[in-house]
CSV table of C-alpha atoms and ligand atoms in Angstrom, one decimal:
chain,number,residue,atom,x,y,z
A,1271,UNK,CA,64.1,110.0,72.2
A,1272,UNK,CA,63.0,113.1,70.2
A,1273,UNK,CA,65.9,113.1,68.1
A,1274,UNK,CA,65.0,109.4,67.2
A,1275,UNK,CA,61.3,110.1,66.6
A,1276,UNK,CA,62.9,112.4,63.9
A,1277,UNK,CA,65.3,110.5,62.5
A,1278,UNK,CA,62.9,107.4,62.6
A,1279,UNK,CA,64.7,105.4,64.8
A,1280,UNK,CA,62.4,105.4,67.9
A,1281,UNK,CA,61.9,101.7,67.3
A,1282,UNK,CA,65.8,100.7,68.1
A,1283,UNK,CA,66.2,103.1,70.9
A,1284,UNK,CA,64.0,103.3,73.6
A,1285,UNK,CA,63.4,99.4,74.0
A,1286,UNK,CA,67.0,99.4,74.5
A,1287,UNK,CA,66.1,102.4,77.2
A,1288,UNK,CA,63.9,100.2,78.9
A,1289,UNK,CA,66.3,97.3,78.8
A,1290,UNK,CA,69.1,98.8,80.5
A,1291,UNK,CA,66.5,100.1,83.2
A,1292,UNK,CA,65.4,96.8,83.2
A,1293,UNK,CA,68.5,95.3,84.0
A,1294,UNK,CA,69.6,98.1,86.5
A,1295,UNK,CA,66.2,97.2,88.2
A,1296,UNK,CA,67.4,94.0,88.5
A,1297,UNK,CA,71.1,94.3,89.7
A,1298,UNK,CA,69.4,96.7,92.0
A,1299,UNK,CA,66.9,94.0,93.9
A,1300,UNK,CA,69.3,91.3,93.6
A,1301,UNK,CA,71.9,93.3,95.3
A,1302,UNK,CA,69.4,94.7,98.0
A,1303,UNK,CA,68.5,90.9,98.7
A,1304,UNK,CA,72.3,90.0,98.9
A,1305,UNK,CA,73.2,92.5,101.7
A,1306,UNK,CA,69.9,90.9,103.6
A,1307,UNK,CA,70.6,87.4,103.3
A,1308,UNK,CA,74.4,87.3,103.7
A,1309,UNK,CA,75.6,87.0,99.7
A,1310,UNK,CA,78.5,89.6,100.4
A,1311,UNK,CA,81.5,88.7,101.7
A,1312,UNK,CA,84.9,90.6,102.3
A,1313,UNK,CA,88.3,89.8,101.4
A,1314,UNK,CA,91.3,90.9,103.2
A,1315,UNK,CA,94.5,92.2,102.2
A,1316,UNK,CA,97.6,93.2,104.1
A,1317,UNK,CA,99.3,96.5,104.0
A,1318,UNK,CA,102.9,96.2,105.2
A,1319,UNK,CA,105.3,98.5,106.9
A,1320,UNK,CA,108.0,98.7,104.0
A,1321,UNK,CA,111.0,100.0,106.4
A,1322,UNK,CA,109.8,96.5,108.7
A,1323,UNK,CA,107.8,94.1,106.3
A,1324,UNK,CA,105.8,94.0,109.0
A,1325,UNK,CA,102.2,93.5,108.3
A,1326,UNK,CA,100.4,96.6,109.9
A,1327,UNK,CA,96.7,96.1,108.8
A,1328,UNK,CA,94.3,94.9,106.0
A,1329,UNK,CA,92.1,96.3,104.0
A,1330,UNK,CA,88.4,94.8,103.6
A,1331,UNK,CA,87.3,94.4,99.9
A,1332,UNK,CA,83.7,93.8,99.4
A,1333,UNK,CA,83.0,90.7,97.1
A,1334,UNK,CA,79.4,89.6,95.6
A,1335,UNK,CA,78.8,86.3,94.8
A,1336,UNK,CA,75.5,86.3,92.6
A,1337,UNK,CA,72.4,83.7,93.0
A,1338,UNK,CA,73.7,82.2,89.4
A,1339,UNK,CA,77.2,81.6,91.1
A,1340,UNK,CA,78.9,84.6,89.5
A,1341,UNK,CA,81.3,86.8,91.3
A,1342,UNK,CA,81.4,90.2,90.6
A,1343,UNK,CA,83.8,93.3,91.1
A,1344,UNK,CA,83.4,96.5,93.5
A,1345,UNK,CA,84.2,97.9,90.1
A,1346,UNK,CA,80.2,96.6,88.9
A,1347,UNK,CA,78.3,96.3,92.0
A,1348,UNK,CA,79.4,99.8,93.9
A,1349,UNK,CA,78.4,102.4,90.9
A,1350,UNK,CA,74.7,100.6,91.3
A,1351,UNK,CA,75.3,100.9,94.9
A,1352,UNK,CA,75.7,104.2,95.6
A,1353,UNK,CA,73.3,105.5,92.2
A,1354,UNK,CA,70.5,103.2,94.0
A,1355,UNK,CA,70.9,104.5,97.6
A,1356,UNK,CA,71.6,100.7,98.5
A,1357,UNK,CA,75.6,102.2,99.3
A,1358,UNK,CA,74.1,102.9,102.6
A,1359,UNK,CA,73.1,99.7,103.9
A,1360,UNK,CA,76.3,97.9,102.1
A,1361,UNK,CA,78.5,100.0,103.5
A,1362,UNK,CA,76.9,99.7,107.3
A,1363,UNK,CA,77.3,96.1,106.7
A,1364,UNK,CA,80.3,96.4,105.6
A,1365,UNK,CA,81.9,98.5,108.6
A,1366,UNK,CA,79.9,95.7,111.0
A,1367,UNK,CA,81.5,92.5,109.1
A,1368,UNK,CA,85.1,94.3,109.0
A,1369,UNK,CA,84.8,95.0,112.8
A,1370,UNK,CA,83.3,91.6,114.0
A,1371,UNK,CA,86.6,90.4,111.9
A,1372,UNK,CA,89.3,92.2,113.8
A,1373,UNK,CA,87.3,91.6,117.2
A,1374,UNK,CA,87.4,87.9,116.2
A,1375,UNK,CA,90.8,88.1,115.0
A,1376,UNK,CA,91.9,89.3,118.9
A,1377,UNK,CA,89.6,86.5,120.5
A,1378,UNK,CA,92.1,84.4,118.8
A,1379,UNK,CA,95.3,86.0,119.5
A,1380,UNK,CA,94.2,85.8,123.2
A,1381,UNK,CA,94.3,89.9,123.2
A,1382,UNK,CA,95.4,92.7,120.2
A,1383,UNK,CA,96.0,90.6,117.4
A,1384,UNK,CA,98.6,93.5,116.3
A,1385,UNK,CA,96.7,94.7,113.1
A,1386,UNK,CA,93.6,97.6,112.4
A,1387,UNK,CA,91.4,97.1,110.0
A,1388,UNK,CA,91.1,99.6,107.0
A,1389,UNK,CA,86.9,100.2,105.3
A,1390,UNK,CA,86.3,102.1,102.6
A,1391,UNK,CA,83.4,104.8,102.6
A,1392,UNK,CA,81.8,106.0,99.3
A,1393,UNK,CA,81.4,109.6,99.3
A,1394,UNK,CA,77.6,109.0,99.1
A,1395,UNK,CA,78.0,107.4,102.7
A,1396,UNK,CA,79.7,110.2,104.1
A,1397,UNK,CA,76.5,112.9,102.5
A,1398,UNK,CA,73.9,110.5,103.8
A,1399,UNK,CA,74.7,108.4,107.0
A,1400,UNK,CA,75.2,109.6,109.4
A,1401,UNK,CA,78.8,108.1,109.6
A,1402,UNK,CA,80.8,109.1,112.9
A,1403,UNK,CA,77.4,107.8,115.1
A,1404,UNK,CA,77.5,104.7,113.1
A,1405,UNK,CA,81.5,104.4,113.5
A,1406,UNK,CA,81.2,104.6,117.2
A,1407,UNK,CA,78.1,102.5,117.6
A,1408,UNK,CA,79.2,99.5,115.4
A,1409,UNK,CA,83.3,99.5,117.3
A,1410,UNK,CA,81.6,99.6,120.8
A,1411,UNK,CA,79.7,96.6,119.9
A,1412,UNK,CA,82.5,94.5,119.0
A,1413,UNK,CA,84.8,96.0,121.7
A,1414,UNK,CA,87.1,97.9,119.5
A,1415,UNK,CA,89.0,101.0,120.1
A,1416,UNK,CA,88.9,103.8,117.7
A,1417,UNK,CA,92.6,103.2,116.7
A,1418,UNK,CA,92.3,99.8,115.4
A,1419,UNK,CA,90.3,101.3,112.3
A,1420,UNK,CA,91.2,103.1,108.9
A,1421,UNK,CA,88.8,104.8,107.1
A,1422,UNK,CA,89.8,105.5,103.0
A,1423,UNK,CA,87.6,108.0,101.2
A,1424,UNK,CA,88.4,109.0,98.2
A,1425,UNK,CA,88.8,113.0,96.6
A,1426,UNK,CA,85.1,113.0,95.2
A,1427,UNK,CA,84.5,112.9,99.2
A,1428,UNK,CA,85.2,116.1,99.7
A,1429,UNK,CA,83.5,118.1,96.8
A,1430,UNK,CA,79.8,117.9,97.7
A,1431,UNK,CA,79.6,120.1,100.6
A,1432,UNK,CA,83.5,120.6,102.2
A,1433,UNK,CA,82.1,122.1,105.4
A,1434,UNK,CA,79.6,118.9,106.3
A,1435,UNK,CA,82.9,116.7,105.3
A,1436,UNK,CA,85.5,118.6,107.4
A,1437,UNK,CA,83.2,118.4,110.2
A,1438,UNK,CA,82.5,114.4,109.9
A,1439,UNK,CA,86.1,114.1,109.5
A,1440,UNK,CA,86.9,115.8,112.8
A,1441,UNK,CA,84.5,114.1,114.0
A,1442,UNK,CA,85.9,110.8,113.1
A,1443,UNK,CA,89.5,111.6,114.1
A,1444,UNK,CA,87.8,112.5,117.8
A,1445,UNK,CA,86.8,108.9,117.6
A,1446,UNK,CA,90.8,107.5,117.3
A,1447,UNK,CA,90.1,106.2,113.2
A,1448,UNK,CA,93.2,107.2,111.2
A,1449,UNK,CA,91.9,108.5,107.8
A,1450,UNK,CA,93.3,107.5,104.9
A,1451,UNK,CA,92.3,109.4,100.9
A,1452,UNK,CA,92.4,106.8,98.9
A,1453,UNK,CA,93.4,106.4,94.8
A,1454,UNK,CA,95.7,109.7,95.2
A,1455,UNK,CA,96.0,111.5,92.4
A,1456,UNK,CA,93.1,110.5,90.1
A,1457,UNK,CA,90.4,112.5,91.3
A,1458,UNK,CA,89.7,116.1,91.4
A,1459,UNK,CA,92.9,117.4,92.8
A,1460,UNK,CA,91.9,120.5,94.6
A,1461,UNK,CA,95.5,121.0,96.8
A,1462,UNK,CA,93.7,123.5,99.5
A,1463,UNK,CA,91.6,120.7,101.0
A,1464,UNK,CA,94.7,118.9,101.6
A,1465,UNK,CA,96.2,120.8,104.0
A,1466,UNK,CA,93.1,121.9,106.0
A,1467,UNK,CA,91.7,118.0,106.4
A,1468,UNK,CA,92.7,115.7,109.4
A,1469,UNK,CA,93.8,113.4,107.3
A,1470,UNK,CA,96.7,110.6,108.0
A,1471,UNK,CA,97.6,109.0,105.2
A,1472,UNK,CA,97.6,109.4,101.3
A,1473,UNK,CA,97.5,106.7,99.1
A,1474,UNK,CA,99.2,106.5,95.8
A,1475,UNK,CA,96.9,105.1,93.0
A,1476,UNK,CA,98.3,101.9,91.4
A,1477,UNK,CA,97.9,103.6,88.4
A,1478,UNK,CA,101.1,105.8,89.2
A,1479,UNK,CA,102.6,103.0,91.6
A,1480,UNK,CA,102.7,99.4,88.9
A,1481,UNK,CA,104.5,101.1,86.1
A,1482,UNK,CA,106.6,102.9,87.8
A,1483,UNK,CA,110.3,101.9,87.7
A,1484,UNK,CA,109.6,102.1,83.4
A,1485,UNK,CA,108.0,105.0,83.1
A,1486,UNK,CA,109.6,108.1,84.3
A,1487,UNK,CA,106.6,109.8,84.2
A,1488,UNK,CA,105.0,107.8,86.7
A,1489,UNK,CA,108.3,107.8,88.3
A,1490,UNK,CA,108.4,111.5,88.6
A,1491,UNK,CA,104.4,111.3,89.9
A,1492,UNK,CA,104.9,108.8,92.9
A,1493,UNK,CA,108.5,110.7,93.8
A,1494,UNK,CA,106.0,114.0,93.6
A,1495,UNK,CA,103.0,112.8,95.7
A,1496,UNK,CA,105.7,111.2,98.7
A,1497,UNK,CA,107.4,114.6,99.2
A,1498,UNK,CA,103.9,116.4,99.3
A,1499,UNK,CA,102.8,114.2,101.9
A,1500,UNK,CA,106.1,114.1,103.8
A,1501,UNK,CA,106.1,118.0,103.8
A,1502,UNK,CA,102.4,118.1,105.0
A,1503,UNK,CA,103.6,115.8,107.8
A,1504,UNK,CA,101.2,112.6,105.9
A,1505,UNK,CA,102.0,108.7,105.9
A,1506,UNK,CA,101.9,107.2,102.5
A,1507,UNK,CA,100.4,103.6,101.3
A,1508,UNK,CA,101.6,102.4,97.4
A,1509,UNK,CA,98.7,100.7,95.7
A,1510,UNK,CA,99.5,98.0,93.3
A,1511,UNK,CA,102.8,96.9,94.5
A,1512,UNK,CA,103.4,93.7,91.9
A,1513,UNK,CA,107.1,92.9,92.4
A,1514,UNK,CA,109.4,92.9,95.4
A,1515,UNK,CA,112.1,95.0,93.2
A,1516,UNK,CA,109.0,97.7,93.3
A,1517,UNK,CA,108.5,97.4,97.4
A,1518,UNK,CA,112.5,98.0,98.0
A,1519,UNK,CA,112.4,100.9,95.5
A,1520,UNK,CA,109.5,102.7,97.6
A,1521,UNK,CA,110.5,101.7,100.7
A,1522,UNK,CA,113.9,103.4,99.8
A,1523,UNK,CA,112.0,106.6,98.8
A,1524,UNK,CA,110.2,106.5,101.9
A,1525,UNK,CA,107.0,105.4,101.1
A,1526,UNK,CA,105.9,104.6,104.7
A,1527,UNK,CA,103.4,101.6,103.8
A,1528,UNK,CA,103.0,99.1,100.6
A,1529,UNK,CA,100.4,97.0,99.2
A,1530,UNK,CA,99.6,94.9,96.0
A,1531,UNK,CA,99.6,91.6,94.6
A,1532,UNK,CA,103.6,91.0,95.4
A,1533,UNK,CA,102.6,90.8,99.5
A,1534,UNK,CA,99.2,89.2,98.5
A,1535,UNK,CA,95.8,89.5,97.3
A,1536,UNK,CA,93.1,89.9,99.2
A,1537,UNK,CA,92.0,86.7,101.6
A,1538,UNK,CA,89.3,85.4,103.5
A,1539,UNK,CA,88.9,86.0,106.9
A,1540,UNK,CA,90.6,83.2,107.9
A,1541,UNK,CA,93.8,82.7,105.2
A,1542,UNK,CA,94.4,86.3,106.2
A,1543,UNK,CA,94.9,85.6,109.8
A,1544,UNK,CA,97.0,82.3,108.9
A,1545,UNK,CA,99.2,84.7,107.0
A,1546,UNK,CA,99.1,87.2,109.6
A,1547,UNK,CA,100.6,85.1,112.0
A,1548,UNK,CA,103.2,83.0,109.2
A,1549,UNK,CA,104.0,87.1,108.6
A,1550,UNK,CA,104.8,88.5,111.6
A,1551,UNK,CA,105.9,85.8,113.4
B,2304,LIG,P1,90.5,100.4,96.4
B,2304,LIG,O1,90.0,100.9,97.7
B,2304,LIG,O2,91.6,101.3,95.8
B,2304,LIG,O3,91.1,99.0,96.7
B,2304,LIG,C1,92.2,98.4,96.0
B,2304,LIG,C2,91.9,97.6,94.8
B,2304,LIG,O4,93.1,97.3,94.1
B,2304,LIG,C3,91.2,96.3,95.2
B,2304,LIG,O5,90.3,96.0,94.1
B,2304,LIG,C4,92.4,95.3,95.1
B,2304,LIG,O6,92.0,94.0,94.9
B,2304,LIG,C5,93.2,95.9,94.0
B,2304,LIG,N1,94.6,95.6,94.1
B,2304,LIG,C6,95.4,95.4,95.2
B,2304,LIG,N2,96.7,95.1,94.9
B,2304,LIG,C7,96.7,95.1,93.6
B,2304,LIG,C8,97.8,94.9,92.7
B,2304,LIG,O7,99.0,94.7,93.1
B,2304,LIG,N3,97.6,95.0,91.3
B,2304,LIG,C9,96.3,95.2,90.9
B,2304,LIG,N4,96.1,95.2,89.6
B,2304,LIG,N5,95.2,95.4,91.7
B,2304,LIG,C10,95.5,95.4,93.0
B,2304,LIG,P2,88.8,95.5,94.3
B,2304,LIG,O8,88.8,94.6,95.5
B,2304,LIG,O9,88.3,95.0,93.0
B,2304,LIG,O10,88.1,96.8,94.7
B,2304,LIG,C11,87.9,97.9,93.8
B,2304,LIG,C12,87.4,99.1,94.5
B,2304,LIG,O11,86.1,99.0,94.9
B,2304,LIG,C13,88.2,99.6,95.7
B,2304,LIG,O12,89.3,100.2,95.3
B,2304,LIG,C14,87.2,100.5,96.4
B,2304,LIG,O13,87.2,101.7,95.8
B,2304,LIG,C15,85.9,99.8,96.0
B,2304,LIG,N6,85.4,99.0,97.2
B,2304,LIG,C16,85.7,97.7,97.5
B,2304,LIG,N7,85.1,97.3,98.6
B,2304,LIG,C17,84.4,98.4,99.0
B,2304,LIG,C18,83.5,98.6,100.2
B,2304,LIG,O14,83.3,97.8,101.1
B,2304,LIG,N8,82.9,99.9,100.2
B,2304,LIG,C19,83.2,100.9,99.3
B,2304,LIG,N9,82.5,102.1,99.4
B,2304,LIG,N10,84.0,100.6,98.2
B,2304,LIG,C20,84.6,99.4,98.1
B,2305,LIG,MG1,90.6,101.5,99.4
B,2306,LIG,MG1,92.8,102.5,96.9
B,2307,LIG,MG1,92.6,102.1,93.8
């Protein structure tokens, strides 16, 4: 704003300031009333065994539908989320709906409906809830053991404060969850946390896994990031998985799990568990 007063242009600027505020104001209470009255919804979809086909869980995808009808991305709603605080309420919610899912999912099935159930946690989630408590507490309400859930965080987890993190993790695994890091390879990739986390499972970012089989770069990066986590004794997931000639080709490199578009895109509640059962009949 001083740099405008000198150069005169005060006048464009800061009502455009106050606009964006404006409108982050308003994402902000419309997405605090939408976690309270039931406006968010997850989708569902499968992560397969790629050695078996076998569907071995799902991962729950927020989704907003807005008061004007509109639906909008994770991409657009979870930045405001976590900047606003509001991360910890959506992602309580979140952990609640994904649980009362599964649990319904077995009620159907007449016992273990053979799937867990993968959540994501923002790194915001894991410096402010108090996570493991809230874990514990929402599976023993549904009647869930701790080995029906995943947990994905992603590398910007870890950076705040590593000791807090390591000791929510452990706590966490103490509970059963298998932990998964999640978008593998884009974030700050510090290769000492790595091997002194519990954690279960890497996934490979789509951005490496889509392109791979033309771009020998990419190629090189998945090949990379599979003998890592085989030598540090890790499961892997491919992201982004858009053609079956893509699921042999990782399953043959020994990618342990695949997911993407070619399987399916994410469900509701119920159209998952119709193709669960078509699946893995
Ligand atoms: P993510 O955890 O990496 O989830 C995978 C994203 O990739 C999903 O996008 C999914 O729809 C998309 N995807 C899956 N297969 C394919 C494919 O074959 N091709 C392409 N192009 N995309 C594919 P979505 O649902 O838009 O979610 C985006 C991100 O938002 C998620 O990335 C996750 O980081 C975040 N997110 C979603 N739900 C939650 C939530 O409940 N809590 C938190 N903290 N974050 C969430
Ligand atoms: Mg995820
Ligand atoms: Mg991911
Ligand atoms: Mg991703």
């Amino acid at each position: 704003v001083k740099r405008a007063k000198r150069t005169g242009k005060t006048e464009t600027y800061q009502p455009q300031i106050f606009a964006i505020a404006r409108e982050q104001f308003a994402i902000e209470t419309e997405l605090r009333r939408a976690i309270e009255d039931g406006a968010m919804s997850l989708a569902f979809q499968p992560i397969v065994d790629l050695a078996s086909d076998r569907i071995m869980s799902f991962e729950s995808l927020a989704r907003w539908t807005t008061e004007s009808g509109e639906r909008l991305s994770p991409a657009d709603f979870i930045p405001v989320a976590e900047e606003s605080g509001l991360i910890v309420p959506l992602g309580r919610w979140a952990m609640d709906e994904a649980a009362r899912t599964l649990a319904l999912w077995d009620k159907v099935a007449g016992g273990h409906c053979g799937v867990r159930i993968a959540v994501n946690l923002s790194a915001i989630q894991l410096q402010r809830d108090h996570i493991a408590a809230m874990v514990r507490e929402t599976l023993d309400r549904h009647g869930l053991s701790g080995d029906r859930l995943t947990l994905e965080l992603t590398e910007s987890a870890i950076v705040g404060d590593p000791d807090r993190v390591t000791r929510t993790m452990r706590e966490l695994k103490e509970i059963g969850t298998t932990l998964a890091m999640d978008d593998f390879g884009t974030g700050y990739s510090n290769l000492a946390y790595l091997q002194s986390l519990p954690i279960d499972v890497l996934k490979i970012d789509r951005s490496f896994v889509t392109e791979m089989l033309g771009n020998r770069d990419k190629l090189a990066i998945v090949r990379a990031i599979l003998s890592l986590a085989q030598a540090l004794g890790m499961k892997t997931t491919a992201e982004g998985i858009e053609s079956p000639e893509l699921a042999q080709t990782l399953g043959a490199l020994g990618c342990t799990y695949g997911q993407g578009f070619s399987c399916s895109r994410p469900l509701s509640a119920g159209a998952a568990y119709d193709f669960l059962l078509e699946r893995n009949a």
